[in-house]
């Protein structure tokens, strides 16, 4: 039973690990293979700051809120494990800032210690009159992806550095199920007009005195188009760019200036921070995550694809919930193919 | 007296901040800082510099509150300015946890720090051996940056700074009109204060940049304080110990206690061990005195004995000491004008 995962970002690798953990004992013939044109540190997940935080509103998409919660709880349980440092996992607190009162977010009871900001705290951020404080998690892609890769390699999962041109290509080689975790380039495998780039650009600086994340919001201009500052272990990420429909992966001088000026206005001490890098990439944005089975007729048999893409700017935030959902879909497929007596129970 | 000459003995956080306050409240004064030790070799350099007050048994609470509030307000303004990183001042959030609920659930400073509130059940799950906790955001003064920044600001006012071991305050009488004693632990020998005693503290300074929160056990013995480049792990409170040498057994013990609160510290690198003697007293001595010897008078302002709470109240006591210097000057000017008659 050959299962091929296309994509080696956080979605592809975590789906592979989740599937292997759940099924390798139950399906002795299970062989997992990961195909990708980019591996860490060159994936979209590597550039993301790694902060666990969903968008402000789930637009009634409770399924996604549940997947976010499953991810947070899963990560929280790993916080005290010896692997935490290697995973790039740690607690972080910080501020969400607004220029007007807003309703509480769908994730207020998922994170720890969620509360409104006090007037004295708002003095730190002139121009913002309302906000939240909470404790969340950081999961740095630059550490998490290598950690996932090591776990998968230990488990005998094979990696192939190639750009898969079609699902057909893998099925004709004898693959039984394909997991499509191709992120921004899912459209190359199967056209999807709902998948659009949400271009982002960030500046990496050395500002080790910053211990909190600071995310501002401009309700008119939309998510991530207002300055944000996220401190990591090796550098601090300055951002605030979200350009829907822009496919450019080149750094823009105009965006650099916009990020720099707005972040320095937010935290004047940043003017003295040393810039150590800059990066642009495309958030694989979609009105909702595409997480579903698709049966493809190939000659006289049926091939199965599980789609798991379109996680926009919240891939790290939602990844484990989606990986578990993808594993459940695989469970159904395995059952149908008589590889499995009954699907495994819920993961403890 | 056209330009009173003021000598400040001591160049830790107390000496430097007091000298700076004096230049601000008394611009006509000429201020000189004298010390045998400077950053990075002062007691202040060993401390983490967290703004979490120590309670002095014999200082009225309202006075301690006032000192802390003044210090917090002053540092808060710097932390929000472009100078924050140079001055080494930054906000840090975290938790103070207790194995059993303390008698006093609201410390006197709870409304001065930011966002003070009890920890939720979910937050307490991180600390299975602790029953109760408080979450808040406060400030940290990192040394050496903060001390170097104070020195820089002092020099900009024209104040002089000299390396000199002062064995006796009287040796300064011929060159200075007023002496300010910020000698910390050194005050024991300098002024023979038997109420001053050391409380030895050993700490580890480690590289663990993923630690973004402070964690402090309410007993004050175990703490994790993340600074700009290093995390301070502590500690000990050994009353009466004068030993300045690190003890390896203590190092192991501190590391174990901190790892039990924050397991990821097992991966900490570059462990540096330091020892400081907290200059402790039942109450901080901020007081004027006129020393007298063979008909000669020497006005002295004392500002020492801050023990475990130096950073938390430094600006408040510096202001008070500067005010007392002002009183000394008025007294000198009063007596000199009387002398002219």
CSV table of C-alpha atoms in Angstrom, one decimal, chain B:
chain,number,residue,atom,x,y,z
B,1,UNK,CA,28.1,78.3,47.6
B,2,UNK,CA,28.4,78.7,43.8
B,3,UNK,CA,29.1,75.2,42.7
B,4,UNK,CA,28.8,72.6,45.5
B,5,UNK,CA,31.1,69.7,45.0
B,6,UNK,CA,29.4,66.4,45.5
B,7,UNK,CA,31.2,63.1,45.7
B,8,UNK,CA,29.1,59.9,45.2
B,9,UNK,CA,30.8,56.8,46.5
B,10,UNK,CA,29.8,53.6,44.5
B,11,UNK,CA,29.1,52.9,40.9
B,12,UNK,CA,26.5,50.2,41.0
B,13,UNK,CA,22.9,51.0,40.1
B,14,UNK,CA,22.4,53.0,43.3
B,15,UNK,CA,25.6,55.1,42.9
B,16,UNK,CA,25.1,55.9,39.2
B,17,UNK,CA,21.4,56.6,39.4
B,18,UNK,CA,21.8,58.8,42.5
B,19,UNK,CA,24.6,60.7,40.8
B,20,UNK,CA,22.4,61.3,37.8
B,21,UNK,CA,19.4,62.4,40.0
B,22,UNK,CA,21.7,64.9,41.7
B,23,UNK,CA,22.8,66.4,38.4
B,24,UNK,CA,19.1,66.8,37.5
B,25,UNK,CA,17.9,68.3,40.8
B,26,UNK,CA,20.9,70.4,41.4
B,27,UNK,CA,22.3,71.5,38.0
B,28,UNK,CA,24.8,73.9,39.7
B,29,UNK,CA,26.5,71.0,41.5
B,30,UNK,CA,29.6,69.4,40.3
B,31,UNK,CA,29.2,65.7,40.7
B,32,UNK,CA,32.0,63.1,40.9
B,33,UNK,CA,31.5,59.3,41.1
B,34,UNK,CA,34.2,57.4,42.9
B,35,UNK,CA,34.4,53.7,43.1
B,36,UNK,CA,36.9,50.8,43.2
B,37,UNK,CA,34.5,48.7,41.0
B,38,UNK,CA,32.6,49.5,37.8
B,39,UNK,CA,30.5,47.4,35.5
B,40,UNK,CA,30.9,44.5,34.8
B,41,UNK,CA,32.3,43.9,38.3
B,42,UNK,CA,29.6,45.4,40.6
B,43,UNK,CA,26.9,43.6,42.6
B,44,UNK,CA,24.4,45.1,40.2
B,45,UNK,CA,25.9,43.1,37.3
B,46,UNK,CA,25.1,39.8,39.0
B,47,UNK,CA,21.5,40.7,39.6
B,48,UNK,CA,18.9,40.1,36.9
B,49,UNK,CA,17.5,43.6,37.3
B,50,UNK,CA,13.8,42.5,37.5
B,51,UNK,CA,11.3,45.0,38.7
B,52,UNK,CA,9.7,42.8,41.3
B,53,UNK,CA,10.0,44.5,44.7
B,54,UNK,CA,11.5,43.0,47.8
B,55,UNK,CA,9.6,43.9,51.0
B,56,UNK,CA,11.8,45.6,53.6
B,57,UNK,CA,10.4,44.8,57.1
B,58,UNK,CA,11.2,48.2,58.7
B,59,UNK,CA,10.5,50.6,55.8
B,60,UNK,CA,6.8,51.8,55.8
B,61,UNK,CA,5.0,50.2,52.9
B,62,UNK,CA,3.7,53.5,51.5
B,63,UNK,CA,7.3,54.6,51.1
B,64,UNK,CA,8.3,51.4,49.4
B,65,UNK,CA,5.3,51.7,47.1
B,66,UNK,CA,6.3,55.3,46.2
B,67,UNK,CA,9.9,54.2,45.4
B,68,UNK,CA,8.7,51.4,43.2
B,69,UNK,CA,6.1,53.5,41.5
B,70,UNK,CA,8.7,56.2,40.7
B,71,UNK,CA,11.2,53.6,39.4
B,72,UNK,CA,8.6,51.8,37.3
B,73,UNK,CA,7.3,55.0,35.8
B,74,UNK,CA,10.7,56.3,34.9
B,75,UNK,CA,11.9,53.0,33.3
B,76,UNK,CA,8.6,52.5,31.5
B,77,UNK,CA,9.1,55.7,29.7
B,78,UNK,CA,12.6,54.6,28.6
B,79,UNK,CA,11.3,51.2,27.5
B,80,UNK,CA,8.9,52.9,25.1
B,81,UNK,CA,11.5,55.2,23.6
B,82,UNK,CA,14.1,54.7,20.9
B,83,UNK,CA,16.7,54.4,23.7
B,84,UNK,CA,15.3,51.2,25.2
B,85,UNK,CA,17.7,48.7,23.7
B,86,UNK,CA,20.8,50.9,24.4
B,87,UNK,CA,19.6,51.4,28.0
B,88,UNK,CA,18.9,47.7,28.3
B,89,UNK,CA,15.3,48.2,29.5
B,90,UNK,CA,12.6,45.9,28.3
B,91,UNK,CA,9.1,44.6,29.2
B,92,UNK,CA,8.8,40.9,30.1
B,93,UNK,CA,5.8,38.9,31.1
B,94,UNK,CA,5.6,35.8,33.2
B,95,UNK,CA,4.4,34.1,36.3
B,96,UNK,CA,5.0,34.1,40.0
B,97,UNK,CA,3.9,30.8,41.4
B,98,UNK,CA,3.3,29.4,44.9
B,99,UNK,CA,3.2,25.9,46.3
B,100,UNK,CA,0.4,27.0,48.6
B,101,UNK,CA,-1.8,30.1,48.3
B,102,UNK,CA,0.0,33.0,50.0
B,103,UNK,CA,-1.6,34.9,52.9
B,104,UNK,CA,-1.4,38.1,50.9
B,105,UNK,CA,-2.8,37.4,47.4
B,106,UNK,CA,-2.4,41.0,46.3
B,107,UNK,CA,1.2,42.3,46.9
B,108,UNK,CA,1.5,46.1,47.4
B,109,UNK,CA,2.9,46.6,43.9
B,110,UNK,CA,0.2,44.6,42.0
B,111,UNK,CA,-1.4,47.8,40.6
B,112,UNK,CA,2.0,49.3,39.5
B,113,UNK,CA,3.1,46.4,37.3
B,114,UNK,CA,1.0,45.8,34.1
B,115,UNK,CA,-1.9,43.4,33.7
B,116,UNK,CA,-1.6,41.8,37.2
B,117,UNK,CA,-4.1,39.0,37.7
B,118,UNK,CA,-4.3,35.5,39.2
B,119,UNK,CA,-3.3,32.6,36.8
B,120,UNK,CA,-6.0,30.5,35.3
B,121,UNK,CA,-6.3,26.8,35.9
B,122,UNK,CA,-5.1,26.1,32.4
B,123,UNK,CA,-2.0,28.3,33.0
B,124,UNK,CA,-1.3,26.5,36.3
B,125,UNK,CA,-1.1,23.2,34.5
B,126,UNK,CA,2.4,24.2,33.4
B,127,UNK,CA,3.4,24.0,37.1
B,128,UNK,CA,1.9,20.8,38.6
B,129,UNK,CA,3.6,21.2,42.0
B,130,UNK,CA,2.2,24.7,42.4
B,131,UNK,CA,-1.4,25.6,43.6
B,132,UNK,CA,-1.6,29.3,42.9
B,133,UNK,CA,0.0,31.9,40.7
B,134,UNK,CA,0.0,35.5,39.5
B,135,UNK,CA,0.5,36.6,35.9
B,136,UNK,CA,1.8,40.0,35.1
B,137,UNK,CA,4.1,42.1,32.9
B,138,UNK,CA,7.0,44.0,34.4
B,139,UNK,CA,10.3,45.6,33.4
B,140,UNK,CA,13.9,44.3,33.4
B,141,UNK,CA,17.0,46.4,33.5
B,142,UNK,CA,19.8,44.4,31.9
B,143,UNK,CA,23.3,45.0,33.1
B,144,UNK,CA,25.9,45.9,31.7
B,145,UNK,CA,23.8,48.0,29.3
B,146,UNK,CA,21.8,49.9,31.9
B,147,UNK,CA,24.9,50.8,34.0
B,148,UNK,CA,26.8,51.9,30.9
B,149,UNK,CA,23.9,54.0,29.8
B,150,UNK,CA,23.7,55.7,33.2
B,151,UNK,CA,27.4,56.4,32.9
B,152,UNK,CA,27.0,57.8,29.5
B,153,UNK,CA,24.2,60.1,30.6
B,154,UNK,CA,26.3,61.2,33.6
B,155,UNK,CA,29.3,62.1,31.5
B,156,UNK,CA,27.0,64.1,29.2
B,157,UNK,CA,26.1,66.3,32.1
B,158,UNK,CA,29.8,67.0,32.8
B,159,UNK,CA,30.0,64.7,35.9
B,160,UNK,CA,33.3,63.0,36.5
B,161,UNK,CA,33.9,59.3,37.1
B,162,UNK,CA,37.1,58.0,38.8
B,163,UNK,CA,38.4,54.7,39.9
B,164,UNK,CA,39.3,55.1,43.5
B,165,UNK,CA,39.0,53.0,46.6
B,166,UNK,CA,37.6,55.2,49.4
B,167,UNK,CA,38.6,53.7,52.7
B,168,UNK,CA,37.2,56.5,54.9
B,169,UNK,CA,34.6,59.1,54.0
B,170,UNK,CA,36.7,61.8,55.8
B,171,UNK,CA,39.4,61.4,53.2
B,172,UNK,CA,37.0,63.2,50.8
B,173,UNK,CA,36.4,66.2,53.1
B,174,UNK,CA,39.2,68.3,51.7
B,175,UNK,CA,38.0,68.0,48.1
B,176,UNK,CA,34.2,67.8,48.4
B,177,UNK,CA,31.4,69.6,50.2
B,178,UNK,CA,29.0,66.8,50.4
B,179,UNK,CA,29.5,63.0,50.3
B,180,UNK,CA,26.8,60.6,49.1
B,181,UNK,CA,27.4,57.0,50.3
B,182,UNK,CA,26.1,54.5,47.8
B,183,UNK,CA,28.7,51.9,48.7
B,184,UNK,CA,26.3,49.0,49.0
B,185,UNK,CA,28.0,46.1,50.8
B,186,UNK,CA,31.1,48.4,51.2
B,187,UNK,CA,29.1,50.6,53.6
B,188,UNK,CA,29.7,48.0,56.3
B,189,UNK,CA,33.4,48.9,56.4
B,190,UNK,CA,33.1,52.5,55.2
B,191,UNK,CA,30.6,53.6,57.9
B,192,UNK,CA,30.7,50.7,60.3
B,193,UNK,CA,27.0,49.9,59.9
B,194,UNK,CA,26.4,46.7,61.9
B,195,UNK,CA,22.8,46.5,60.7
B,196,UNK,CA,24.1,45.8,57.2
B,197,UNK,CA,24.7,42.2,56.3
B,198,UNK,CA,25.3,40.2,53.2
B,199,UNK,CA,22.8,37.8,51.7
B,200,UNK,CA,24.8,35.7,49.3
B,201,UNK,CA,23.2,35.0,45.9
B,202,UNK,CA,24.6,32.6,43.3
B,203,UNK,CA,23.1,32.7,39.8
B,204,UNK,CA,23.7,31.1,36.5
B,205,UNK,CA,23.6,33.1,33.3
B,206,UNK,CA,22.7,30.9,30.3
B,207,UNK,CA,22.0,31.1,26.6
B,208,UNK,CA,18.4,30.0,26.1
B,209,UNK,CA,16.8,32.4,23.7
B,210,UNK,CA,13.5,30.5,23.4
B,211,UNK,CA,12.7,31.4,27.0
B,212,UNK,CA,10.5,34.5,26.7
B,213,UNK,CA,8.8,34.6,30.1
B,214,UNK,CA,10.0,35.0,33.6
B,215,UNK,CA,9.0,32.3,36.2
B,216,UNK,CA,9.5,33.1,39.9
B,217,UNK,CA,8.7,30.8,42.8
B,218,UNK,CA,7.0,33.0,45.4
B,219,UNK,CA,9.6,31.8,48.0
B,220,UNK,CA,12.1,33.9,46.1
B,221,UNK,CA,14.6,31.1,45.9
B,222,UNK,CA,14.0,29.7,42.4
B,223,UNK,CA,13.6,32.0,39.4
B,224,UNK,CA,14.1,32.3,35.7
B,225,UNK,CA,14.6,35.8,34.3
B,226,UNK,CA,15.1,36.2,30.5
B,227,UNK,CA,17.4,39.1,29.6
B,228,UNK,CA,18.4,40.5,26.3
B,229,UNK,CA,21.1,38.0,25.6
B,230,UNK,CA,21.2,35.7,28.6
B,231,UNK,CA,18.7,34.1,31.0
B,232,UNK,CA,19.4,34.4,34.7
B,233,UNK,CA,18.7,31.3,36.7
B,234,UNK,CA,18.6,31.5,40.4
B,235,UNK,CA,19.2,31.3,43.2
B,236,UNK,CA,20.2,31.3,46.8
B,237,UNK,CA,19.6,33.5,49.8
B,238,UNK,CA,22.5,32.8,52.2
B,239,UNK,CA,22.3,35.2,55.1
B,240,UNK,CA,25.6,36.2,56.5
B,241,UNK,CA,27.7,34.4,53.9
B,242,UNK,CA,30.6,36.5,52.6
B,243,UNK,CA,31.9,34.0,50.0
B,244,UNK,CA,32.2,35.3,46.5
B,245,UNK,CA,33.3,32.0,45.0
B,246,UNK,CA,30.8,30.0,43.0
B,247,UNK,CA,29.9,26.7,44.6
B,248,UNK,CA,29.5,23.8,42.2
B,249,UNK,CA,27.0,21.9,44.3
B,250,UNK,CA,24.8,25.0,44.4
B,251,UNK,CA,25.2,25.4,40.6
B,252,UNK,CA,23.8,21.9,40.1
B,253,UNK,CA,21.0,22.6,42.5
B,254,UNK,CA,19.9,25.8,40.9
B,255,UNK,CA,20.0,24.2,37.5
B,256,UNK,CA,17.8,21.3,38.7
B,257,UNK,CA,15.3,23.6,40.4
B,258,UNK,CA,15.0,25.8,37.3
B,259,UNK,CA,14.7,22.8,34.9
B,260,UNK,CA,11.8,21.4,37.1
B,261,UNK,CA,9.9,24.7,36.4
B,262,UNK,CA,11.1,25.0,32.7
B,263,UNK,CA,12.2,21.6,31.3
B,264,UNK,CA,13.5,23.1,28.1
B,265,UNK,CA,16.4,24.7,30.1
B,266,UNK,CA,18.0,21.3,29.8
B,267,UNK,CA,19.1,22.5,26.4
B,268,UNK,CA,20.6,25.8,27.7
B,269,UNK,CA,24.2,26.6,26.6
B,270,UNK,CA,27.2,28.5,27.8
B,271,UNK,CA,26.5,28.4,31.5
B,272,UNK,CA,28.2,31.2,33.4
B,273,UNK,CA,28.1,31.2,37.2
B,274,UNK,CA,28.2,34.4,39.2
B,275,UNK,CA,28.0,35.4,42.9
B,276,UNK,CA,26.8,38.6,44.4
B,277,UNK,CA,26.4,39.7,48.0
B,278,UNK,CA,23.1,41.5,48.5
B,279,UNK,CA,23.7,44.5,50.8
B,280,UNK,CA,20.8,43.8,53.1
B,281,UNK,CA,19.2,45.7,55.8
B,282,UNK,CA,15.8,45.7,57.7
B,283,UNK,CA,15.2,49.1,56.0
B,284,UNK,CA,17.0,50.9,53.2
B,285,UNK,CA,19.1,53.7,54.7
B,286,UNK,CA,18.2,56.9,52.8
B,287,UNK,CA,19.2,59.4,55.4
B,288,UNK,CA,21.1,62.7,56.0
B,289,UNK,CA,23.9,62.8,58.5
B,290,UNK,CA,26.5,65.4,59.5
B,291,UNK,CA,29.8,63.9,60.5
B,292,UNK,CA,31.9,65.9,62.9
B,293,UNK,CA,35.6,65.6,63.6
B,294,UNK,CA,37.7,68.1,65.4
B,295,UNK,CA,35.4,71.0,64.6
B,296,UNK,CA,35.1,70.1,60.9
B,297,UNK,CA,31.8,69.0,59.6
B,298,UNK,CA,31.1,66.8,56.7
B,299,UNK,CA,27.5,66.5,55.4
B,300,UNK,CA,26.8,62.9,54.2
B,301,UNK,CA,23.7,61.4,52.5
B,302,UNK,CA,23.4,57.7,52.8
B,303,UNK,CA,21.7,55.6,50.2
B,304,UNK,CA,22.5,51.9,50.8
B,305,UNK,CA,21.1,48.7,52.1
B,306,UNK,CA,18.7,47.8,49.2
B,307,UNK,CA,19.3,44.0,49.6
B,308,UNK,CA,17.3,42.0,47.1
B,309,UNK,CA,15.4,45.0,45.9
B,310,UNK,CA,17.9,47.5,44.5
B,311,UNK,CA,16.7,47.7,40.9
B,312,UNK,CA,13.1,47.8,41.9
B,313,UNK,CA,13.4,50.9,44.0
B,314,UNK,CA,16.6,52.5,42.7
B,315,UNK,CA,15.2,55.6,41.0
B,316,UNK,CA,12.8,56.3,43.9
B,317,UNK,CA,15.7,56.2,46.5
B,318,UNK,CA,18.0,58.1,44.1
B,319,UNK,CA,15.4,60.9,43.9
B,320,UNK,CA,15.0,60.9,47.7
B,321,UNK,CA,18.8,61.0,48.2
B,322,UNK,CA,19.1,63.8,45.6
B,323,UNK,CA,16.5,65.7,47.6
B,324,UNK,CA,18.5,65.2,50.8
B,325,UNK,CA,21.6,66.5,49.0
B,326,UNK,CA,19.5,69.6,48.2
B,327,UNK,CA,18.8,70.0,51.9
B,328,UNK,CA,22.5,69.7,52.7
B,329,UNK,CA,23.3,72.4,50.2
B,330,UNK,CA,20.7,74.7,51.7
B,331,UNK,CA,22.1,74.0,55.2
B,332,UNK,CA,25.6,74.8,53.9
B,333,UNK,CA,24.5,78.0,52.2
B,334,UNK,CA,22.5,79.0,55.4
B,335,UNK,CA,25.5,78.5,57.6
B,336,UNK,CA,28.0,80.1,55.1
B,337,UNK,CA,25.8,83.2,54.9
B,338,UNK,CA,25.6,83.2,58.7
B,339,UNK,CA,29.4,82.9,58.7
B,340,UNK,CA,29.6,86.0,56.5
B,341,UNK,CA,27.8,88.2,59.0
